[in-house]
Amino acid sequence: MLTGTRSSMQEFFRKYAVLVSGAVMILIATLSTGGTYLTTGNMLNVGERAAAIGIVALGQMLVILTGGLDMSVSGIVAVGYCVTHLLSLNEAIPMPMVILLMILATTACGAINGFLVSRTRVPPFMITLGTFMAFQSLAYVLSSAAKLNFQAQQKWMIQTLGLSGTAGRLFPTILWITISIIVIFTLAFSRFGKNIFQTGGRELAAKMSGINTGRIKFLVYTLAGTLCGIAALTLEFRLRFCNVSSTTSLQIASIAAVIIGGASLKGGEGNVYGTFIGAFIMASLDNLMNLVGVDVYSQDIVKGAVLLGFMCLSTALSRRRGARELA
């Protein structure tokens, strides 16, 4: 009886650990800041930050579901920044075209990753680490390591799309939620979504059943590039000015959001709602450390400890579940 109860508790925690973690994060943040965390203005800050992480993390989750890992996301976003900045300097190019070309550029970066991963036997981690260095270096060359200006794009979005005031601050979050819903339906109801899970879970069996796993991987990495471009759009609108080095945190934050959300690095296991809450937790953690005055050079220590803790927990729960299934 005791063993059954313990097993049920472990299964409950495995399924809902991310919800519990999110609730604990909110409680700790509220108590630590004397209620400041839950103010409207601060929650808008968290939403804006979480949206950028969350959109990139959705692409990262799709990649991880296939058993891969995309280490190049921050480099792809940096390329998107540069394309927007350079094209905006030419007033003859309409702003919708600037945005479209920027997203096409990041999609092309993702397609390069997808082609290399699907056509070679080199581990995705190594391939995307290499392309990250290439994309990041390209961004530095294109920008001359100078500050990038997105004011023209922001002005157009405010005037044309009515994104002023609160509407503008909610825009990234609404876009994030919309894309999350699209990904949920894609994974749940499309053949493509089911093939993603099968490719990551049992690739050999997927191949034998007629699934073109190489094509699935190519499309997943390409979509990850597209989502990096959309995330870049939200950051450009929010920041107005930045440089390419400001994207580096997205690399670890996106992976952490997926892991915190319960996905397995082995592939075939993960979901959108977990990734969504994971991105919220990472953004809240950043926000909390800023509110309580944690030194900027020490913040990565805290985030690293949180990520390691969730990875250890995920591994332990997966092993116990595997042992029960074998029994």
mmCIF file of C-alpha atoms in Angstrom:
data_model
loop_
_atom_site.group_PDB
_atom_site.id
_atom_site.type_symbol
_atom_site.label_atom_id
_atom_site.label_comp_id
_atom_site.label_asym_id
_atom_site.label_seq_id
_atom_site.Cartn_x
_atom_site.Cartn_y
_atom_site.Cartn_z
ATOM 1 C CA MET A 1 0.000 0.000 0.000
ATOM 2 C CA LEU A 2 2.816 2.362 0.966
ATOM 3 C CA THR A 3 4.713 1.453 -2.209
ATOM 4 C CA GLY A 4 1.639 2.166 -4.322
ATOM 5 C CA THR A 5 1.103 5.520 -2.661
ATOM 6 C CA ARG A 6 4.746 6.470 -3.168
ATOM 7 C CA SER A 7 4.539 5.428 -6.826
ATOM 8 C CA SER A 8 1.398 7.515 -7.312
ATOM 9 C CA MET A 9 3.059 10.534 -5.712
ATOM 10 C CA GLN A 10 6.078 10.162 -7.967
ATOM 11 C CA GLU A 11 3.871 9.902 -11.054
ATOM 12 C CA PHE A 12 1.864 12.953 -9.950
ATOM 13 C CA PHE A 13 5.042 14.959 -9.395
ATOM 14 C CA ARG A 14 6.481 13.829 -12.731
ATOM 15 C CA LYS A 15 3.391 15.058 -14.565
ATOM 16 C CA TYR A 16 2.824 18.286 -12.672
ATOM 17 C CA ALA A 17 6.312 19.250 -11.447
ATOM 18 C CA VAL A 18 6.437 22.260 -13.750
ATOM 19 C CA LEU A 19 3.097 23.581 -12.427
ATOM 20 C CA VAL A 20 4.286 23.168 -8.849
ATOM 21 C CA SER A 21 7.570 24.869 -9.759
ATOM 22 C CA GLY A 22 5.748 27.784 -11.369
ATOM 23 C CA ALA A 23 3.546 28.258 -8.312
ATOM 24 C CA VAL A 24 6.574 28.096 -5.998
ATOM 25 C CA MET A 25 8.391 30.633 -8.208
ATOM 26 C CA ILE A 26 5.476 33.069 -7.943
ATOM 27 C CA LEU A 27 5.239 32.599 -4.176
ATOM 28 C CA ILE A 28 8.969 33.120 -3.618
ATOM 29 C CA ALA A 29 9.062 36.148 -5.915
ATOM 30 C CA THR A 30 6.034 37.735 -4.246
ATOM 31 C CA LEU A 31 7.342 37.246 -0.724
ATOM 32 C CA SER A 32 10.903 38.308 -1.604
ATOM 33 C CA THR A 33 9.786 41.573 -3.200
ATOM 34 C CA GLY A 34 7.034 42.469 -0.755
ATOM 35 C CA GLY A 35 4.382 42.137 -3.456
ATOM 36 C CA THR A 36 6.219 44.220 -6.080
ATOM 37 C CA TYR A 37 6.559 41.173 -8.324
ATOM 38 C CA LEU A 38 2.777 40.900 -8.801
ATOM 39 C CA THR A 39 2.196 44.538 -9.727
ATOM 40 C CA THR A 40 0.751 45.151 -13.201
ATOM 41 C CA GLY A 41 3.828 46.956 -14.475
ATOM 42 C CA ASN A 42 6.181 44.224 -13.340
ATOM 43 C CA MET A 43 4.042 41.419 -14.740
ATOM 44 C CA LEU A 44 4.135 43.203 -18.098
ATOM 45 C CA ASN A 45 7.932 43.215 -17.803
ATOM 46 C CA VAL A 46 7.940 39.485 -17.091
ATOM 47 C CA GLY A 47 5.584 38.822 -19.996
ATOM 48 C CA GLU A 48 7.758 40.744 -22.456
ATOM 49 C CA ARG A 49 10.879 38.904 -21.359
ATOM 50 C CA ALA A 50 9.162 35.511 -21.218
ATOM 51 C CA ALA A 51 7.712 35.929 -24.716
ATOM 52 C CA ALA A 52 11.135 36.176 -26.373
ATOM 53 C CA ILE A 53 12.453 33.198 -24.410
ATOM 54 C CA GLY A 54 9.221 31.271 -24.952
ATOM 55 C CA ILE A 55 9.063 31.718 -28.727
ATOM 56 C CA VAL A 56 12.679 30.589 -29.135
ATOM 57 C CA ALA A 57 12.013 27.747 -26.678
ATOM 58 C CA LEU A 58 9.111 26.475 -28.800
ATOM 59 C CA GLY A 59 11.542 25.927 -31.668
ATOM 60 C CA GLN A 60 14.064 24.438 -29.270
ATOM 61 C CA MET A 61 11.387 22.065 -27.965
ATOM 62 C CA LEU A 62 10.579 20.809 -31.477
ATOM 63 C CA VAL A 63 14.278 20.145 -32.033
ATOM 64 C CA ILE A 64 14.658 18.363 -28.691
ATOM 65 C CA LEU A 65 11.589 16.233 -29.426
ATOM 66 C CA THR A 66 13.514 14.791 -32.402
ATOM 67 C CA GLY A 67 16.450 13.975 -30.132
ATOM 68 C CA GLY A 68 18.516 16.999 -31.195
ATOM 69 C CA LEU A 69 19.699 20.239 -29.646
ATOM 70 C CA ASP A 70 20.028 23.675 -31.231
ATOM 71 C CA MET A 71 22.966 25.621 -29.807
ATOM 72 C CA SER A 72 22.785 28.264 -32.546
ATOM 73 C CA VAL A 73 19.563 30.078 -31.598
ATOM 74 C CA SER A 74 21.257 33.163 -30.153
ATOM 75 C CA GLY A 75 23.418 33.456 -33.266
ATOM 76 C CA ILE A 76 20.328 33.214 -35.498
ATOM 77 C CA VAL A 77 18.558 35.963 -33.536
ATOM 78 C CA ALA A 78 21.704 38.097 -33.850
ATOM 79 C CA VAL A 79 21.627 37.637 -37.640
ATOM 80 C CA GLY A 80 17.973 38.723 -37.577
ATOM 81 C CA TYR A 81 18.926 41.875 -35.689
ATOM 82 C CA CYS A 82 21.536 42.763 -38.306
ATOM 83 C CA VAL A 83 19.231 42.156 -41.265
ATOM 84 C CA THR A 84 16.554 44.398 -39.737
ATOM 85 C CA HIS A 85 19.054 47.158 -38.952
ATOM 86 C CA LEU A 86 20.726 47.145 -42.368
ATOM 87 C CA LEU A 87 17.500 46.989 -44.373
ATOM 88 C CA SER A 88 15.910 49.722 -42.256
ATOM 89 C CA LEU A 89 18.670 52.102 -43.324
ATOM 90 C CA ASN A 90 17.165 52.030 -46.820
ATOM 91 C CA GLU A 91 13.926 54.004 -46.555
ATOM 92 C CA ALA A 92 12.865 52.763 -50.012
ATOM 93 C CA ILE A 93 12.245 49.283 -48.592
ATOM 94 C CA PRO A 94 8.779 49.050 -46.978
ATOM 95 C CA MET A 95 8.868 48.000 -43.334
ATOM 96 C CA PRO A 96 6.657 44.896 -43.891
ATOM 97 C CA MET A 97 9.248 43.753 -46.442
ATOM 98 C CA VAL A 98 12.055 44.404 -43.945
ATOM 99 C CA ILE A 99 10.305 42.215 -41.375
ATOM 100 C CA LEU A 100 9.565 39.486 -43.920
ATOM 101 C CA LEU A 101 13.148 39.424 -45.201
ATOM 102 C CA MET A 102 14.477 39.282 -41.637
ATOM 103 C CA ILE A 103 12.337 36.230 -40.842
ATOM 104 C CA LEU A 104 13.333 34.629 -44.149
ATOM 105 C CA ALA A 105 17.001 35.176 -43.219
ATOM 106 C CA THR A 106 16.602 33.449 -39.849
ATOM 107 C CA THR A 107 14.601 30.680 -41.520
ATOM 108 C CA ALA A 108 17.491 30.176 -43.934
ATOM 109 C CA CYS A 109 19.874 29.873 -40.965
ATOM 110 C CA GLY A 110 17.609 27.211 -39.495
ATOM 111 C CA ALA A 111 17.473 25.432 -42.849
ATOM 112 C CA ILE A 112 21.293 25.289 -42.906
ATOM 113 C CA ASN A 113 21.181 23.583 -39.498
ATOM 114 C CA GLY A 114 18.477 21.213 -40.691
ATOM 115 C CA PHE A 115 20.359 20.296 -43.861
ATOM 116 C CA LEU A 116 23.575 19.537 -41.966
ATOM 117 C CA VAL A 117 21.827 17.558 -39.231
ATOM 118 C CA SER A 118 19.727 15.511 -41.653
ATOM 119 C CA ARG A 119 22.552 14.818 -44.120
ATOM 120 C CA THR A 120 25.405 13.946 -41.774
ATOM 121 C CA ARG A 121 25.964 11.690 -38.791
ATOM 122 C CA VAL A 122 27.607 14.434 -36.757
ATOM 123 C CA PRO A 123 25.725 14.997 -33.457
ATOM 124 C CA PRO A 124 23.335 17.985 -33.695
ATOM 125 C CA PHE A 125 24.989 19.541 -30.645
ATOM 126 C CA MET A 126 28.315 19.770 -32.497
ATOM 127 C CA ILE A 127 26.797 20.954 -35.769
ATOM 128 C CA THR A 128 24.760 23.748 -34.187
ATOM 129 C CA LEU A 129 27.648 24.777 -31.944
ATOM 130 C CA GLY A 130 29.670 25.255 -35.113
ATOM 131 C CA THR A 131 26.906 27.153 -36.905
ATOM 132 C CA PHE A 132 26.386 29.284 -33.783
ATOM 133 C CA MET A 133 29.968 30.502 -34.043
ATOM 134 C CA ALA A 134 29.498 31.142 -37.768
ATOM 135 C CA PHE A 135 26.189 33.010 -37.348
ATOM 136 C CA GLN A 136 27.452 35.036 -34.394
ATOM 137 C CA SER A 137 30.623 35.998 -36.268
ATOM 138 C CA LEU A 138 28.544 36.945 -39.316
ATOM 139 C CA ALA A 139 26.410 39.182 -37.107
ATOM 140 C CA TYR A 140 29.496 40.913 -35.713
ATOM 141 C CA VAL A 141 30.816 41.471 -39.242
ATOM 142 C CA LEU A 142 27.490 42.831 -40.502
ATOM 143 C CA SER A 143 27.051 45.129 -37.509
ATOM 144 C CA SER A 144 30.731 46.067 -37.112
ATOM 145 C CA ALA A 145 30.090 45.321 -33.408
ATOM 146 C CA ALA A 146 28.172 48.617 -33.204
ATOM 147 C CA LYS A 147 24.844 49.410 -31.566
ATOM 148 C CA LEU A 148 21.876 48.488 -33.768
ATOM 149 C CA ASN A 149 18.922 50.826 -34.227
ATOM 150 C CA PHE A 150 15.341 49.516 -34.532
ATOM 151 C CA GLN A 151 13.507 52.808 -34.025
ATOM 152 C CA ALA A 152 12.125 52.912 -37.565
ATOM 153 C CA GLN A 153 10.578 49.471 -37.148
ATOM 154 C CA GLN A 154 9.166 50.300 -33.730
ATOM 155 C CA LYS A 155 7.646 53.554 -35.024
ATOM 156 C CA TRP A 156 6.008 51.734 -37.951
ATOM 157 C CA MET A 157 4.568 49.021 -35.693
ATOM 158 C CA ILE A 158 3.158 51.575 -33.260
ATOM 159 C CA GLN A 159 1.591 53.740 -35.962
ATOM 160 C CA THR A 160 0.386 51.021 -38.326
ATOM 161 C CA LEU A 161 -0.545 48.225 -35.914
ATOM 162 C CA GLY A 162 -1.663 50.449 -33.041
ATOM 163 C CA LEU A 163 0.891 49.008 -30.647
ATOM 164 C CA SER A 164 1.211 51.953 -28.310
ATOM 165 C CA GLY A 165 1.024 51.915 -24.512
ATOM 166 C CA THR A 166 -0.322 48.741 -22.916
ATOM 167 C CA ALA A 167 -1.194 47.194 -26.304
ATOM 168 C CA GLY A 168 2.462 47.398 -27.291
ATOM 169 C CA ARG A 169 3.616 45.831 -24.043
ATOM 170 C CA LEU A 170 1.109 42.997 -24.433
ATOM 171 C CA PHE A 171 1.996 42.380 -28.083
ATOM 172 C CA PRO A 172 4.933 39.976 -27.440
ATOM 173 C CA THR A 173 2.906 37.923 -24.943
ATOM 174 C CA ILE A 174 -0.131 37.676 -27.208
ATOM 175 C CA LEU A 175 2.087 36.624 -30.119
ATOM 176 C CA TRP A 176 3.754 34.001 -27.898
ATOM 177 C CA ILE A 177 0.412 32.574 -26.764
ATOM 178 C CA THR A 178 -0.882 32.479 -30.346
ATOM 179 C CA ILE A 179 2.173 30.592 -31.631
ATOM 180 C CA SER A 180 1.995 28.216 -28.651
ATOM 181 C CA ILE A 181 -1.610 27.336 -29.521
ATOM 182 C CA ILE A 182 -0.636 26.709 -33.149
ATOM 183 C CA VAL A 183 2.194 24.386 -32.054
ATOM 184 C CA ILE A 184 -0.148 22.552 -29.651
ATOM 185 C CA PHE A 185 -2.609 21.787 -32.454
ATOM 186 C CA THR A 186 0.204 20.869 -34.848
ATOM 187 C CA LEU A 187 1.706 18.347 -32.442
ATOM 188 C CA ALA A 188 -1.645 16.924 -31.370
ATOM 189 C CA PHE A 189 -3.573 16.650 -34.610
ATOM 190 C CA SER A 190 -1.211 16.654 -37.599
ATOM 191 C CA ARG A 191 0.760 13.778 -39.088
ATOM 192 C CA PHE A 192 3.817 16.035 -38.999
ATOM 193 C CA GLY A 193 3.430 16.455 -35.245
ATOM 194 C CA LYS A 194 3.091 12.729 -34.643
ATOM 195 C CA ASN A 195 6.121 12.072 -36.841
ATOM 196 C CA ILE A 196 8.190 14.476 -34.725
ATOM 197 C CA PHE A 197 7.484 12.423 -31.595
ATOM 198 C CA GLN A 198 8.167 9.149 -33.399
ATOM 199 C CA THR A 199 11.441 10.440 -34.839
ATOM 200 C CA GLY A 200 12.700 11.385 -31.391
ATOM 201 C CA GLY A 201 11.282 8.426 -29.516
ATOM 202 C CA ARG A 202 12.304 5.539 -31.767
ATOM 203 C CA GLU A 203 14.019 6.768 -34.901
ATOM 204 C CA LEU A 204 14.841 3.315 -36.307
ATOM 205 C CA ALA A 205 11.241 2.168 -35.870
ATOM 206 C CA ALA A 206 10.056 5.429 -37.436
ATOM 207 C CA LYS A 207 12.257 4.809 -40.483
ATOM 208 C CA MET A 208 10.999 1.257 -40.811
ATOM 209 C CA SER A 209 7.402 2.508 -40.720
ATOM 210 C CA GLY A 210 8.085 4.762 -43.702
ATOM 211 C CA ILE A 211 8.722 8.098 -41.980
ATOM 212 C CA ASN A 212 11.355 10.245 -43.667
ATOM 213 C CA THR A 213 13.144 11.187 -40.443
ATOM 214 C CA GLY A 214 15.731 13.270 -42.309
ATOM 215 C CA ARG A 215 12.973 15.440 -43.745
ATOM 216 C CA ILE A 216 11.351 15.780 -40.322
ATOM 217 C CA LYS A 217 14.638 16.968 -38.808
ATOM 218 C CA PHE A 218 15.210 19.419 -41.655
ATOM 219 C CA LEU A 219 11.748 20.932 -41.211
ATOM 220 C CA VAL A 220 12.066 21.123 -37.419
ATOM 221 C CA TYR A 221 15.369 23.013 -37.501
ATOM 222 C CA THR A 222 13.997 25.276 -40.233
ATOM 223 C CA LEU A 223 10.955 26.076 -38.083
ATOM 224 C CA ALA A 224 13.261 26.778 -35.156
ATOM 225 C CA GLY A 225 14.976 29.384 -37.342
ATOM 226 C CA THR A 226 11.614 30.937 -38.228
ATOM 227 C CA LEU A 227 10.674 31.181 -34.559
ATOM 228 C CA CYS A 228 14.029 32.820 -33.807
ATOM 229 C CA GLY A 229 13.091 35.492 -36.347
ATOM 230 C CA ILE A 230 9.703 36.054 -34.718
ATOM 231 C CA ALA A 231 11.392 36.297 -31.314
ATOM 232 C CA ALA A 232 13.848 38.815 -32.792
ATOM 233 C CA LEU A 233 10.864 40.881 -33.965
ATOM 234 C CA THR A 234 9.460 41.105 -30.423
ATOM 235 C CA LEU A 235 12.883 42.023 -29.001
ATOM 236 C CA GLU A 236 13.494 44.678 -31.650
ATOM 237 C CA PHE A 237 10.134 46.242 -30.885
ATOM 238 C CA ARG A 238 10.844 46.268 -27.148
ATOM 239 C CA LEU A 239 14.498 47.309 -27.094
ATOM 240 C CA ARG A 240 14.845 49.897 -29.878
ATOM 241 C CA PHE A 241 18.638 49.771 -29.478
ATOM 242 C CA CYS A 242 20.953 46.825 -28.771
ATOM 243 C CA ASN A 243 24.026 45.000 -30.008
ATOM 244 C CA VAL A 244 24.448 41.430 -31.210
ATOM 245 C CA SER A 245 26.050 40.231 -27.968
ATOM 246 C CA SER A 246 22.750 40.814 -26.139
ATOM 247 C CA THR A 247 21.289 37.617 -27.627
ATOM 248 C CA THR A 248 23.658 35.176 -25.892
ATOM 249 C CA SER A 249 21.355 34.531 -22.924
ATOM 250 C CA LEU A 250 18.676 33.095 -25.232
ATOM 251 C CA GLN A 251 20.791 30.020 -25.911
ATOM 252 C CA ILE A 252 20.762 28.689 -22.354
ATOM 253 C CA ALA A 253 17.387 30.203 -21.434
ATOM 254 C CA SER A 254 15.589 28.390 -24.282
ATOM 255 C CA ILE A 255 17.139 25.030 -23.406
ATOM 256 C CA ALA A 256 16.432 25.574 -19.709
ATOM 257 C CA ALA A 257 12.777 26.413 -20.434
ATOM 258 C CA VAL A 258 12.315 23.147 -22.334
ATOM 259 C CA ILE A 259 14.077 21.053 -19.671
ATOM 260 C CA ILE A 260 12.180 22.732 -16.838
ATOM 261 C CA GLY A 261 9.024 22.038 -18.833
ATOM 262 C CA GLY A 262 9.644 18.308 -18.554
ATOM 263 C CA ALA A 263 11.082 17.434 -21.970
ATOM 264 C CA SER A 264 13.628 14.653 -22.270
ATOM 265 C CA LEU A 265 16.942 15.389 -23.964
ATOM 266 C CA LYS A 266 16.750 11.859 -25.390
ATOM 267 C CA GLY A 267 13.811 12.973 -27.539
ATOM 268 C CA GLY A 268 10.199 11.911 -27.963
ATOM 269 C CA GLU A 269 8.944 13.442 -24.712
ATOM 270 C CA GLY A 270 7.815 17.015 -24.071
ATOM 271 C CA ASN A 271 4.870 19.378 -24.413
ATOM 272 C CA VAL A 272 4.052 22.994 -25.134
ATOM 273 C CA TYR A 273 2.430 23.873 -21.823
ATOM 274 C CA GLY A 274 5.514 22.718 -19.903
ATOM 275 C CA THR A 275 7.796 24.747 -22.181
ATOM 276 C CA PHE A 276 5.466 27.733 -21.782
ATOM 277 C CA ILE A 277 5.687 27.596 -17.983
ATOM 278 C CA GLY A 278 9.425 26.909 -18.181
ATOM 279 C CA ALA A 279 9.940 30.135 -20.134
ATOM 280 C CA PHE A 280 7.814 31.985 -17.590
ATOM 281 C CA ILE A 281 9.961 30.585 -14.760
ATOM 282 C CA MET A 282 13.215 31.623 -16.472
ATOM 283 C CA ALA A 283 11.906 35.149 -17.126
ATOM 284 C CA SER A 284 10.595 35.403 -13.558
ATOM 285 C CA LEU A 285 13.947 34.277 -12.204
ATOM 286 C CA ASP A 286 15.715 37.029 -14.169
ATOM 287 C CA ASN A 287 13.150 39.556 -13.005
ATOM 288 C CA LEU A 288 13.359 38.485 -9.356
ATOM 289 C CA MET A 289 17.148 38.684 -9.282
ATOM 290 C CA ASN A 290 16.997 42.190 -10.722
ATOM 291 C CA LEU A 291 14.348 43.264 -8.201
ATOM 292 C CA VAL A 292 16.296 42.008 -5.180
ATOM 293 C CA GLY A 293 19.577 43.367 -6.513
ATOM 294 C CA VAL A 294 21.537 40.199 -7.278
ATOM 295 C CA ASP A 295 24.849 41.123 -8.929
ATOM 296 C CA VAL A 296 24.632 40.678 -12.707
ATOM 297 C CA TYR A 297 27.806 38.564 -12.718
ATOM 298 C CA SER A 298 26.312 36.198 -10.141
ATOM 299 C CA GLN A 299 22.950 35.680 -11.836
ATOM 300 C CA ASP A 300 24.187 32.930 -14.157
ATOM 301 C CA ILE A 301 25.289 30.941 -11.101
ATOM 302 C CA VAL A 302 21.701 30.905 -9.861
ATOM 303 C CA LYS A 303 20.286 30.050 -13.292
ATOM 304 C CA GLY A 304 22.871 27.323 -13.764
ATOM 305 C CA ALA A 305 21.990 25.800 -10.396
ATOM 306 C CA VAL A 306 18.266 25.852 -11.250
ATOM 307 C CA LEU A 307 18.903 24.174 -14.625
ATOM 308 C CA LEU A 308 21.124 21.490 -13.090
ATOM 309 C CA GLY A 309 18.517 20.815 -10.413
ATOM 310 C CA PHE A 310 15.750 20.295 -12.960
ATOM 311 C CA MET A 311 17.955 18.107 -15.159
ATOM 312 C CA CYS A 312 18.820 15.874 -12.199
ATOM 313 C CA LEU A 313 15.167 15.691 -11.199
ATOM 314 C CA SER A 314 14.054 14.896 -14.751
ATOM 315 C CA THR A 315 16.681 12.161 -15.060
ATOM 316 C CA ALA A 316 15.722 10.599 -11.727
ATOM 317 C CA LEU A 317 12.001 10.565 -12.521
ATOM 318 C CA SER A 318 12.614 9.132 -16.012
ATOM 319 C CA ARG A 319 14.745 6.319 -14.601
ATOM 320 C CA ARG A 320 12.136 5.408 -12.021
ATOM 321 C CA ARG A 321 9.399 5.380 -14.624
ATOM 322 C CA GLY A 322 11.560 3.205 -16.895
ATOM 323 C CA ALA A 323 12.224 0.784 -14.030
ATOM 324 C CA ARG A 324 8.484 0.488 -13.325
ATOM 325 C CA GLU A 325 7.743 -0.148 -17.009
ATOM 326 C CA LEU A 326 10.364 -2.903 -17.143
ATOM 327 C CA ALA A 327 8.973 -4.438 -13.974
#
